[in-house]
PDB file of C-alpha atoms in Angstrom:
ATOM      1  CA  UNK A 623      11.020   3.136   0.684  1.00 53.00           C
ATOM      2  CA  UNK A 624       7.871   2.112   2.250  1.00 72.00           C
ATOM      3  CA  UNK A 625       7.434  -1.541   2.174  1.00 91.00           C
ATOM      4  CA  UNK A 626       3.733  -3.363   1.450  1.00 95.00           C
ATOM      5  CA  UNK A 627       1.616  -1.040   2.587  1.00 96.00           C
ATOM      6  CA  UNK A 628      -2.274  -3.420   4.086  1.00 97.00           C
ATOM      7  CA  UNK A 629      -4.909  -1.461   5.469  1.00 96.00           C
ATOM      8  CA  UNK A 630      -6.827  -1.840   7.193  1.00 97.00           C
ATOM      9  CA  UNK A 631      -5.017  -3.355  10.213  1.00 96.00           C
ATOM     10  CA  UNK A 632      -7.682  -4.278  12.154  1.00 97.00           C
ATOM     11  CA  UNK A 633     -11.320  -4.318  10.555  1.00 97.00           C
ATOM     12  CA  UNK A 634     -13.994  -6.268  12.873  1.00 98.00           C
ATOM     13  CA  UNK A 635     -17.608  -7.130  10.954  1.00 98.00           C
ATOM     14  CA  UNK A 636     -20.656  -9.208  11.954  1.00 97.00           C
ATOM     15  CA  UNK A 637     -22.216 -12.311  10.123  1.00 97.00           C
ATOM     16  CA  UNK A 638     -23.669 -11.577   6.716  1.00 97.00           C
ATOM     17  CA  UNK A 639     -21.344  -8.217   6.508  1.00 98.00           C
ATOM     18  CA  UNK A 640     -18.067  -7.753   3.826  1.00 98.00           C
ATOM     19  CA  UNK A 641     -14.678  -8.191   4.293  1.00 98.00           C
ATOM     20  CA  UNK A 642     -12.854  -5.292   2.492  1.00 98.00           C
ATOM     21  CA  UNK A 643      -8.716  -5.667   2.119  1.00 98.00           C
ATOM     22  CA  UNK A 644      -6.344  -3.754   0.583  1.00 98.00           C
ATOM     23  CA  UNK A 645      -2.559  -4.061   0.028  1.00 97.00           C
ATOM     24  CA  UNK A 646      -0.515  -1.777  -2.164  1.00 96.00           C
ATOM     25  CA  UNK A 647       2.546  -3.450  -3.546  1.00 95.00           C
ATOM     26  CA  UNK A 648       6.545  -2.290  -2.715  1.00 93.00           C
ATOM     27  CA  UNK A 649       7.143   0.248  -5.774  1.00 90.00           C
ATOM     28  CA  UNK A 650       8.346  -1.341  -8.305  1.00 86.00           C
ATOM     29  CA  UNK A 651       6.518  -5.433  -7.055  1.00 89.00           C
ATOM     30  CA  UNK A 652       3.085  -5.929  -9.536  1.00 88.00           C
ATOM     31  CA  UNK A 653       3.046  -8.929  -8.335  1.00 92.00           C
ATOM     32  CA  UNK A 654       1.081  -9.450  -5.257  1.00 94.00           C
ATOM     33  CA  UNK A 655       0.170 -12.234  -3.349  1.00 95.00           C
ATOM     34  CA  UNK A 656      -2.669 -12.936  -0.327  1.00 97.00           C
ATOM     35  CA  UNK A 657      -2.120 -15.866   2.494  1.00 97.00           C
ATOM     36  CA  UNK A 658      -4.287 -16.242   4.905  1.00 97.00           C
ATOM     37  CA  UNK A 659      -2.852 -16.618   9.066  1.00 94.00           C
ATOM     38  CA  UNK A 660      -5.578 -19.121  11.054  1.00 89.00           C
ATOM     39  CA  UNK A 661      -3.835 -19.341  14.829  1.00 80.00           C
ATOM     40  CA  UNK A 662      -1.882 -21.186  15.753  1.00 77.00           C
ATOM     41  CA  UNK A 663      -1.282 -22.029  11.889  1.00 82.00           C
ATOM     42  CA  UNK A 664       0.944 -21.895   9.394  1.00 86.00           C
ATOM     43  CA  UNK A 665       0.275 -19.025   6.361  1.00 93.00           C
ATOM     44  CA  UNK A 666      -1.952 -20.651   3.748  1.00 95.00           C
ATOM     45  CA  UNK A 667      -1.213 -18.845   0.198  1.00 94.00           C
ATOM     46  CA  UNK A 668      -4.064 -18.476  -1.503  1.00 96.00           C
ATOM     47  CA  UNK A 669      -3.952 -16.332  -4.542  1.00 95.00           C
ATOM     48  CA  UNK A 670      -1.181 -14.831  -7.305  1.00 94.00           C
ATOM     49  CA  UNK A 671      -2.537 -11.481  -9.321  1.00 94.00           C
ATOM     50  CA  UNK A 672      -0.535  -9.606 -12.103  1.00 92.00           C
ATOM     51  CA  UNK A 673      -2.268  -6.138 -12.730  1.00 88.00           C
ATOM     52  CA  UNK A 674      -5.730  -6.993 -14.613  1.00 88.00           C
ATOM     53  CA  UNK A 675      -5.222 -10.610 -14.162  1.00 93.00           C
ATOM     54  CA  UNK A 676      -5.799 -13.222 -11.832  1.00 94.00           C
ATOM     55  CA  UNK A 677      -2.990 -15.883 -11.936  1.00 91.00           C
ATOM     56  CA  UNK A 678      -3.399 -18.794  -9.826  1.00 92.00           C
ATOM     57  CA  UNK A 679      -6.423 -18.256  -6.805  1.00 94.00           C
ATOM     58  CA  UNK A 680      -5.938 -21.674  -6.194  1.00 92.00           C
ATOM     59  CA  UNK A 681      -5.962 -21.637  -2.666  1.00 93.00           C
ATOM     60  CA  UNK A 682      -8.392 -19.521  -2.262  1.00 95.00           C
ATOM     61  CA  UNK A 683     -12.821 -20.576  -1.225  1.00 94.00           C
ATOM     62  CA  UNK A 684     -14.695 -20.699  -4.342  1.00 91.00           C
ATOM     63  CA  UNK A 685     -17.765 -18.386  -3.024  1.00 94.00           C
ATOM     64  CA  UNK A 686     -17.315 -15.319  -0.914  1.00 97.00           C
ATOM     65  CA  UNK A 687     -13.813 -15.023  -1.960  1.00 97.00           C
ATOM     66  CA  UNK A 688     -12.677 -12.759  -4.790  1.00 97.00           C
ATOM     67  CA  UNK A 689      -9.483 -11.343  -5.213  1.00 97.00           C
ATOM     68  CA  UNK A 690      -8.333  -8.188  -7.955  1.00 96.00           C
ATOM     69  CA  UNK A 691      -5.243  -6.210  -8.310  1.00 95.00           C
ATOM     70  CA  UNK A 692      -6.172  -2.882 -11.274  1.00 92.00           C
ATOM     71  CA  UNK A 693      -3.848  -0.914 -14.037  1.00 89.00           C
ATOM     72  CA  UNK A 694      -5.049   1.998 -11.200  1.00 90.00           C
ATOM     73  CA  UNK A 695      -4.463   1.981  -6.991  1.00 91.00           C
ATOM     74  CA  UNK A 696      -4.325  -0.888  -4.574  1.00 95.00           C
ATOM     75  CA  UNK A 697      -5.565  -4.876  -4.994  1.00 97.00           C
ATOM     76  CA  UNK A 698      -7.790  -5.785  -2.775  1.00 98.00           C
ATOM     77  CA  UNK A 699      -9.251  -9.079  -1.122  1.00 98.00           C
ATOM     78  CA  UNK A 700     -12.921  -8.806  -0.969  1.00 98.00           C
ATOM     79  CA  UNK A 701     -15.305 -10.878   1.974  1.00 98.00           C
ATOM     80  CA  UNK A 702     -18.604 -11.470   0.922  1.00 97.00           C
ATOM     81  CA  UNK A 703     -21.473 -12.755   3.203  1.00 97.00           C
ATOM     82  CA  UNK A 704     -18.506 -13.442   6.818  1.00 97.00           C
ATOM     83  CA  UNK A 705     -18.798 -15.878   9.451  1.00 96.00           C
ATOM     84  CA  UNK A 706     -17.008 -16.909  11.836  1.00 95.00           C
ATOM     85  CA  UNK A 707     -14.253 -19.111  10.184  1.00 94.00           C
ATOM     86  CA  UNK A 708     -13.769 -16.186   8.586  1.00 96.00           C
ATOM     87  CA  UNK A 709     -11.448 -14.723  11.744  1.00 96.00           C
ATOM     88  CA  UNK A 710      -8.005 -14.388  10.897  1.00 96.00           C
ATOM     89  CA  UNK A 711      -5.312 -12.596   9.888  1.00 96.00           C
ATOM     90  CA  UNK A 712      -4.604 -12.153   6.123  1.00 97.00           C
ATOM     91  CA  UNK A 713      -1.495 -11.501   4.759  1.00 97.00           C
ATOM     92  CA  UNK A 714      -0.498  -9.727   1.441  1.00 96.00           C
ATOM     93  CA  UNK A 715       3.350  -9.574  -0.054  1.00 94.00           C
ATOM     94  CA  UNK A 716       4.160  -8.008  -3.210  1.00 93.00           C
ATOM     95  CA  UNK A 717       7.267  -9.050  -4.948  1.00 90.00           C
ATOM     96  CA  UNK A 718       9.169  -6.999  -8.136  1.00 85.00           C
ATOM     97  CA  UNK A 719       9.542  -8.843 -11.743  1.00 74.00           C
ATOM     98  CA  UNK A 720       9.221 -12.085 -11.756  1.00 66.00           C
ATOM     99  CA  UNK A 721       7.672 -15.245  -9.305  1.00 61.00           C
ATOM    100  CA  UNK A 722      10.164 -16.433  -8.077  1.00 64.00           C
ATOM    101  CA  UNK A 723      11.157 -13.368  -6.632  1.00 72.00           C
ATOM    102  CA  UNK A 724      11.511 -13.865  -2.981  1.00 84.00           C
ATOM    103  CA  UNK A 725       8.181 -12.128  -0.866  1.00 89.00           C
ATOM    104  CA  UNK A 726       8.178  -9.267   1.497  1.00 91.00           C
ATOM    105  CA  UNK A 727       5.524  -8.927   3.391  1.00 94.00           C
ATOM    106  CA  UNK A 728       2.465  -6.399   4.500  1.00 95.00           C
ATOM    107  CA  UNK A 729       1.761  -5.766   8.455  1.00 95.00           C
ATOM    108  CA  UNK A 730      -1.283  -8.487   8.270  1.00 96.00           C
ATOM    109  CA  UNK A 731      -5.342  -6.817   8.612  1.00 97.00           C
ATOM    110  CA  UNK A 732      -7.019  -8.822  11.163  1.00 96.00           C
ATOM    111  CA  UNK A 733     -10.463  -9.285  10.416  1.00 97.00           C
ATOM    112  CA  UNK A 734     -12.524 -10.380  13.805  1.00 97.00           C
ATOM    113  CA  UNK A 735     -15.982 -11.964  12.524  1.00 97.00           C
ATOM    114  CA  UNK A 736     -18.416 -11.325  15.747  1.00 95.00           C
TER     115      UNK A 736
ATOM    116  CA  UNK B 700       0.988 -35.576   7.619  1.00 73.00           C
ATOM    117  CA  UNK B 701       2.032 -31.837   6.735  1.00 81.00           C
ATOM    118  CA  UNK B 702       3.780 -30.993   4.559  1.00 90.00           C
ATOM    119  CA  UNK B 703       6.658 -28.670   6.267  1.00 94.00           C
ATOM    120  CA  UNK B 704       6.704 -29.564   9.797  1.00 94.00           C
ATOM    121  CA  UNK B 705       7.553 -27.176  12.472  1.00 94.00           C
ATOM    122  CA  UNK B 706       7.848 -27.984  16.460  1.00 88.00           C
ATOM    123  CA  UNK B 707       5.446 -25.218  17.194  1.00 86.00           C
ATOM    124  CA  UNK B 708       7.749 -24.040  20.688  1.00 86.00           C
ATOM    125  CA  UNK B 709       8.369 -21.999  23.009  1.00 92.00           C
ATOM    126  CA  UNK B 710      12.160 -21.746  23.081  1.00 94.00           C
ATOM    127  CA  UNK B 711      13.361 -19.998  25.815  1.00 96.00           C
ATOM    128  CA  UNK B 712      17.024 -19.002  25.950  1.00 96.00           C
ATOM    129  CA  UNK B 713      19.207 -16.957  27.919  1.00 96.00           C
ATOM    130  CA  UNK B 714      20.632 -14.102  25.886  1.00 97.00           C
ATOM    131  CA  UNK B 715      24.202 -14.903  24.237  1.00 96.00           C
ATOM    132  CA  UNK B 716      23.601 -17.954  23.879  1.00 97.00           C
ATOM    133  CA  UNK B 717      23.319 -20.280  20.454  1.00 97.00           C
ATOM    134  CA  UNK B 718      19.366 -21.252  18.908  1.00 97.00           C
ATOM    135  CA  UNK B 719      19.002 -23.829  17.095  1.00 96.00           C
ATOM    136  CA  UNK B 720      15.454 -23.257  14.598  1.00 97.00           C
ATOM    137  CA  UNK B 721      14.731 -26.352  12.673  1.00 96.00           C
ATOM    138  CA  UNK B 722      11.646 -27.803   9.668  1.00 96.00           C
ATOM    139  CA  UNK B 723      11.435 -31.267   7.951  1.00 96.00           C
ATOM    140  CA  UNK B 724      10.046 -31.298   5.092  1.00 96.00           C
ATOM    141  CA  UNK B 725       8.329 -34.309   2.796  1.00 95.00           C
ATOM    142  CA  UNK B 726       7.611 -32.758  -0.866  1.00 92.00           C
ATOM    143  CA  UNK B 727      11.596 -33.293  -2.276  1.00 91.00           C
ATOM    144  CA  UNK B 728      10.440 -30.808  -4.986  1.00 90.00           C
ATOM    145  CA  UNK B 729      11.971 -27.414  -3.107  1.00 92.00           C
ATOM    146  CA  UNK B 730      14.047 -25.560  -3.975  1.00 90.00           C
ATOM    147  CA  UNK B 731      13.437 -22.282  -2.326  1.00 91.00           C
ATOM    148  CA  UNK B 732      14.255 -21.992   1.479  1.00 93.00           C
ATOM    149  CA  UNK B 733      13.088 -19.227   3.266  1.00 93.00           C
ATOM    150  CA  UNK B 734      13.123 -18.282   7.134  1.00 96.00           C
ATOM    151  CA  UNK B 735      10.753 -15.163   8.008  1.00 96.00           C
ATOM    152  CA  UNK B 736      10.752 -13.455  11.939  1.00 96.00           C
ATOM    153  CA  UNK B 737       7.575 -12.634  12.475  1.00 94.00           C
ATOM    154  CA  UNK B 738       6.869 -10.145  16.050  1.00 94.00           C
ATOM    155  CA  UNK B 739       4.010 -10.226  17.412  1.00 89.00           C
ATOM    156  CA  UNK B 740       0.686  -9.208  15.720  1.00 86.00           C
ATOM    157  CA  UNK B 741       2.982  -8.352  12.687  1.00 89.00           C
ATOM    158  CA  UNK B 742       4.102  -9.132   8.882  1.00 92.00           C
ATOM    159  CA  UNK B 743       6.280 -11.329   8.471  1.00 94.00           C
ATOM    160  CA  UNK B 744      10.042 -10.047   7.568  1.00 94.00           C
ATOM    161  CA  UNK B 745      12.291 -12.467   5.604  1.00 92.00           C
ATOM    162  CA  UNK B 746      15.627 -12.884   7.158  1.00 94.00           C
ATOM    163  CA  UNK B 747      17.296 -15.804   4.650  1.00 93.00           C
ATOM    164  CA  UNK B 748      16.273 -17.168   1.618  1.00 89.00           C
ATOM    165  CA  UNK B 749      18.830 -19.953   0.391  1.00 89.00           C
ATOM    166  CA  UNK B 750      18.506 -22.078  -3.339  1.00 85.00           C
ATOM    167  CA  UNK B 751      19.305 -25.820  -2.587  1.00 84.00           C
ATOM    168  CA  UNK B 752      21.725 -26.886   0.098  1.00 82.00           C
ATOM    169  CA  UNK B 753      24.143 -25.346   1.680  1.00 84.00           C
ATOM    170  CA  UNK B 754      24.708 -22.935   4.173  1.00 90.00           C
ATOM    171  CA  UNK B 755      23.984 -19.151   3.871  1.00 92.00           C
ATOM    172  CA  UNK B 756      25.463 -16.883   6.235  1.00 94.00           C
ATOM    173  CA  UNK B 757      23.921 -13.015   7.308  1.00 93.00           C
ATOM    174  CA  UNK B 758      25.279 -11.806  10.338  1.00 95.00           C
ATOM    175  CA  UNK B 759      25.158 -13.651  13.725  1.00 96.00           C
ATOM    176  CA  UNK B 760      22.136 -15.629  10.793  1.00 97.00           C
ATOM    177  CA  UNK B 761      23.146 -19.293   9.001  1.00 97.00           C
ATOM    178  CA  UNK B 762      20.772 -21.418   7.512  1.00 96.00           C
ATOM    179  CA  UNK B 763      21.548 -24.309   6.244  1.00 96.00           C
ATOM    180  CA  UNK B 764      19.993 -26.932   4.170  1.00 95.00           C
ATOM    181  CA  UNK B 765      20.323 -30.881   4.132  1.00 93.00           C
ATOM    182  CA  UNK B 766      18.644 -31.971   1.370  1.00 91.00           C
ATOM    183  CA  UNK B 767      18.862 -35.646   1.477  1.00 92.00           C
ATOM    184  CA  UNK B 768      18.136 -35.256   5.054  1.00 93.00           C
ATOM    185  CA  UNK B 769      14.835 -32.863   4.607  1.00 94.00           C
ATOM    186  CA  UNK B 770      15.607 -31.296   7.087  1.00 94.00           C
ATOM    187  CA  UNK B 771      16.615 -26.797   6.972  1.00 96.00           C
ATOM    188  CA  UNK B 772      17.644 -25.603  10.291  1.00 96.00           C
ATOM    189  CA  UNK B 773      18.249 -20.881  11.352  1.00 97.00           C
ATOM    190  CA  UNK B 774      21.298 -20.404  13.603  1.00 97.00           C
ATOM    191  CA  UNK B 775      21.664 -17.816  15.975  1.00 97.00           C
ATOM    192  CA  UNK B 776      24.481 -16.495  17.008  1.00 97.00           C
ATOM    193  CA  UNK B 777      24.677 -14.842  20.159  1.00 97.00           C
ATOM    194  CA  UNK B 778      21.065 -14.405  21.480  1.00 97.00           C
ATOM    195  CA  UNK B 779      19.496 -11.048  21.794  1.00 97.00           C
ATOM    196  CA  UNK B 780      16.320 -10.207  24.059  1.00 96.00           C
ATOM    197  CA  UNK B 781      15.158  -8.734  20.788  1.00 96.00           C
ATOM    198  CA  UNK B 782      15.278 -11.702  19.298  1.00 97.00           C
ATOM    199  CA  UNK B 783      12.303 -13.011  20.795  1.00 97.00           C
ATOM    200  CA  UNK B 784       9.936 -13.863  17.781  1.00 96.00           C
ATOM    201  CA  UNK B 785       7.651 -16.029  15.185  1.00 95.00           C
ATOM    202  CA  UNK B 786      10.775 -18.022  14.041  1.00 97.00           C
ATOM    203  CA  UNK B 787       9.045 -18.708   9.681  1.00 96.00           C
ATOM    204  CA  UNK B 788       9.657 -21.418   7.344  1.00 96.00           C
ATOM    205  CA  UNK B 789       8.879 -21.231   4.105  1.00 94.00           C
ATOM    206  CA  UNK B 790      10.181 -23.322   0.673  1.00 93.00           C
ATOM    207  CA  UNK B 791       9.235 -23.718  -2.855  1.00 90.00           C
ATOM    208  CA  UNK B 792       9.490 -25.812  -5.585  1.00 85.00           C
ATOM    209  CA  UNK B 793      11.184 -25.020  -9.083  1.00 72.00           C
ATOM    210  CA  UNK B 794       9.372 -22.713 -10.809  1.00 67.00           C
ATOM    211  CA  UNK B 795       6.771 -22.021  -8.338  1.00 73.00           C
ATOM    212  CA  UNK B 796       5.313 -17.987  -6.142  1.00 82.00           C
ATOM    213  CA  UNK B 797       3.485 -20.435  -3.589  1.00 87.00           C
ATOM    214  CA  UNK B 798       4.946 -20.765  -0.533  1.00 90.00           C
ATOM    215  CA  UNK B 799       4.421 -23.352   1.862  1.00 92.00           C
ATOM    216  CA  UNK B 800       4.932 -22.226   5.450  1.00 94.00           C
ATOM    217  CA  UNK B 801       5.726 -24.382   8.863  1.00 94.00           C
ATOM    218  CA  UNK B 802       3.964 -23.314  11.870  1.00 93.00           C
ATOM    219  CA  UNK B 803       5.810 -21.088  12.987  1.00 94.00           C
ATOM    220  CA  UNK B 804       8.333 -21.578  16.659  1.00 95.00           C
ATOM    221  CA  UNK B 805       8.036 -19.083  19.150  1.00 95.00           C
ATOM    222  CA  UNK B 806      11.823 -18.417  20.555  1.00 96.00           C
ATOM    223  CA  UNK B 807      12.131 -16.020  24.064  1.00 96.00           C
ATOM    224  CA  UNK B 808      15.949 -15.384  24.372  1.00 96.00           C
ATOM    225  CA  UNK B 809      16.209 -13.987  28.618  1.00 95.00           C
ATOM    226  CA  UNK B 810      17.721 -10.970  30.186  1.00 92.00           C
TER     227      UNK B 810
END
């Protein structure tokens, strides 16, 4: 029973490039959440998605960031024109049915912007 | 003031000790309280999940919630070197999926 999967685990980008982070939820989970963890800080909520719908993106910067969870395939967090301040660990979590269910986290993608 | 406060540590204890980890919070609407363990360069792993006040025990771990004091604790009995990790508290209010995390406490259990 595979857990939440994220790839790549490590991503290096130069300023101005695009970063694309992928998340496959646990089998049977249809709710996906993205969090960002900056050094010495706690995880911060970014966005909550269900299949083909963005439910809440209130924690996501208005510019350069976008997320999707298509009918088929993984959820994707896209960061356009990355800047050094985007360097962080990005974690995806999933839950089974209702949003109040326990969230299970993936191993994260560590983004480094040079 | 942060919504959730957690001492970053590091906290060093000898093997076999009882460890007490704590978080305080300011939002009285929080109803769900979680503890996650995060090993270096890994994702958070759920340890305990409690609703409202009271105690919950699972093996060597006990979670306590005191809503009147806005204070939660995680106790680890007979601590092992393999317990060395960062422990994150998280909480949410009823009907929301936005977990609010503490910054984490780094624990080192010395053999």
